[in-house]
CSV table of C-alpha atoms in Angstrom, one decimal:
chain,number,residue,atom,x,y,z
A,18,UNK,CA,60.9,-153.8,77.5
A,19,UNK,CA,62.3,-154.3,74.0
A,20,UNK,CA,66.0,-154.4,73.1
A,21,UNK,CA,66.3,-150.7,72.3
A,22,UNK,CA,64.7,-149.6,75.6
A,23,UNK,CA,67.1,-152.0,77.5
A,24,UNK,CA,70.1,-150.6,75.6
A,25,UNK,CA,69.0,-147.0,76.3
A,26,UNK,CA,68.5,-147.8,80.0
A,27,UNK,CA,72.0,-149.5,80.3
A,28,UNK,CA,73.6,-146.6,78.5
A,29,UNK,CA,72.0,-144.0,80.8
A,30,UNK,CA,73.1,-146.1,83.8
A,31,UNK,CA,76.7,-146.5,82.6
A,32,UNK,CA,77.0,-142.8,81.8
A,33,UNK,CA,75.5,-141.8,85.2
A,34,UNK,CA,78.0,-144.0,87.0
A,35,UNK,CA,80.9,-142.4,85.1
A,36,UNK,CA,79.6,-138.9,85.7
A,37,UNK,CA,79.1,-139.7,89.4
A,38,UNK,CA,82.6,-141.0,89.8
A,39,UNK,CA,84.0,-137.9,88.0
A,40,UNK,CA,82.1,-135.5,90.2
A,41,UNK,CA,82.8,-137.2,93.5
A,42,UNK,CA,86.5,-137.5,92.8
A,43,UNK,CA,86.7,-133.7,92.4
A,44,UNK,CA,85.3,-133.0,95.8
A,45,UNK,CA,88.0,-132.0,98.4
A,46,UNK,CA,88.2,-134.0,101.6
A,47,UNK,CA,87.1,-131.0,103.7
A,48,UNK,CA,83.8,-130.8,101.8
A,49,UNK,CA,83.0,-134.5,101.5
A,50,UNK,CA,81.1,-134.9,104.8
A,51,UNK,CA,78.9,-131.8,104.5
A,52,UNK,CA,78.2,-132.6,100.8
A,53,UNK,CA,77.4,-136.2,101.4
A,54,UNK,CA,75.3,-135.7,104.5
A,55,UNK,CA,73.1,-133.3,102.6
A,56,UNK,CA,72.9,-135.4,99.4
A,57,UNK,CA,72.1,-138.6,101.2
A,58,UNK,CA,68.8,-137.2,102.3
A,59,UNK,CA,67.9,-137.0,98.6
A,60,UNK,CA,67.7,-140.8,98.7
A,61,UNK,CA,64.2,-140.3,99.9
A,62,UNK,CA,63.4,-140.2,96.2
A,63,UNK,CA,64.8,-143.7,96.0
A,64,UNK,CA,62.4,-144.8,98.7
A,65,UNK,CA,59.4,-143.3,96.8
A,66,UNK,CA,60.6,-144.9,93.6
A,67,UNK,CA,60.8,-148.3,95.3
A,68,UNK,CA,57.3,-147.8,96.6
A,69,UNK,CA,56.1,-147.2,93.1
A,70,UNK,CA,57.9,-150.3,91.9
A,71,UNK,CA,56.3,-152.4,94.6
A,72,UNK,CA,52.9,-151.0,93.7
A,73,UNK,CA,53.3,-151.9,90.1
A,74,UNK,CA,55.1,-155.2,90.5
A,75,UNK,CA,53.3,-158.6,90.2
A,76,UNK,CA,56.3,-160.9,90.7
A,77,UNK,CA,58.3,-161.9,93.7
A,78,UNK,CA,61.5,-160.5,92.1
A,79,UNK,CA,59.9,-157.1,91.7
A,80,UNK,CA,58.8,-157.2,95.4
A,81,UNK,CA,62.3,-158.3,96.5
A,82,UNK,CA,64.1,-155.6,94.5
A,83,UNK,CA,61.6,-152.9,95.8
A,84,UNK,CA,62.2,-154.1,99.3
A,85,UNK,CA,66.0,-154.0,98.9
A,86,UNK,CA,65.8,-150.5,97.4
A,87,UNK,CA,63.6,-149.3,100.3
A,88,UNK,CA,66.0,-150.7,102.9
A,89,UNK,CA,69.1,-149.2,101.3
A,90,UNK,CA,67.3,-145.9,100.6
A,91,UNK,CA,66.0,-145.7,104.1
A,92,UNK,CA,69.4,-146.5,105.6
A,93,UNK,CA,71.0,-143.7,103.4
A,94,UNK,CA,68.3,-141.2,104.5
A,95,UNK,CA,68.8,-142.0,108.2
A,96,UNK,CA,72.5,-142.0,107.9
A,97,UNK,CA,72.5,-138.6,106.1
A,98,UNK,CA,70.6,-137.0,108.9
A,99,UNK,CA,72.7,-138.7,111.5
A,100,UNK,CA,75.9,-137.4,109.9
A,101,UNK,CA,74.4,-133.9,109.5
A,102,UNK,CA,73.3,-133.9,113.2
A,103,UNK,CA,76.8,-135.0,114.3
A,104,UNK,CA,78.4,-132.4,112.1
A,105,UNK,CA,76.2,-129.6,113.4
A,106,UNK,CA,76.9,-130.7,117.0
A,107,UNK,CA,80.5,-129.5,116.5
A,108,UNK,CA,79.2,-125.9,116.0
A,109,UNK,CA,76.8,-125.7,118.9
A,110,UNK,CA,77.9,-123.6,121.9
A,111,UNK,CA,79.2,-125.6,124.9
A,112,UNK,CA,78.4,-124.7,128.5
A,113,UNK,CA,81.3,-123.0,130.2
A,114,UNK,CA,83.8,-125.4,131.8
A,115,UNK,CA,82.9,-128.3,129.5
A,116,UNK,CA,85.9,-129.8,127.8
A,117,UNK,CA,86.0,-129.9,124.0
A,118,UNK,CA,86.7,-133.6,123.7
A,119,UNK,CA,86.5,-136.6,125.9
A,120,UNK,CA,90.3,-136.9,125.7
A,121,UNK,CA,90.7,-133.5,127.4
A,122,UNK,CA,89.2,-135.0,130.7
A,123,UNK,CA,92.1,-137.4,131.2
């Protein structure tokens, strides 16, 4: 990678961080969980990208970075689905006579 490619990559990364911060800061608190639970599943693309990096890498650093990317991407995918499932659980019908929360039993 020559100097111009590196500068372009750093510029794109810095601009994406700034745009991401700006977009996320505008999300109201009531929409944060549904939005994030859905968008976390998009991190499957990160896992695929990490697999491509691992396939093309020939150094231990490349393998280590790909492994870390796969672990973090996988955790984000699983976490996104777990949050979505937990959120949808609130909207499922309860059997009659079942309290709404564990605190109601006391």
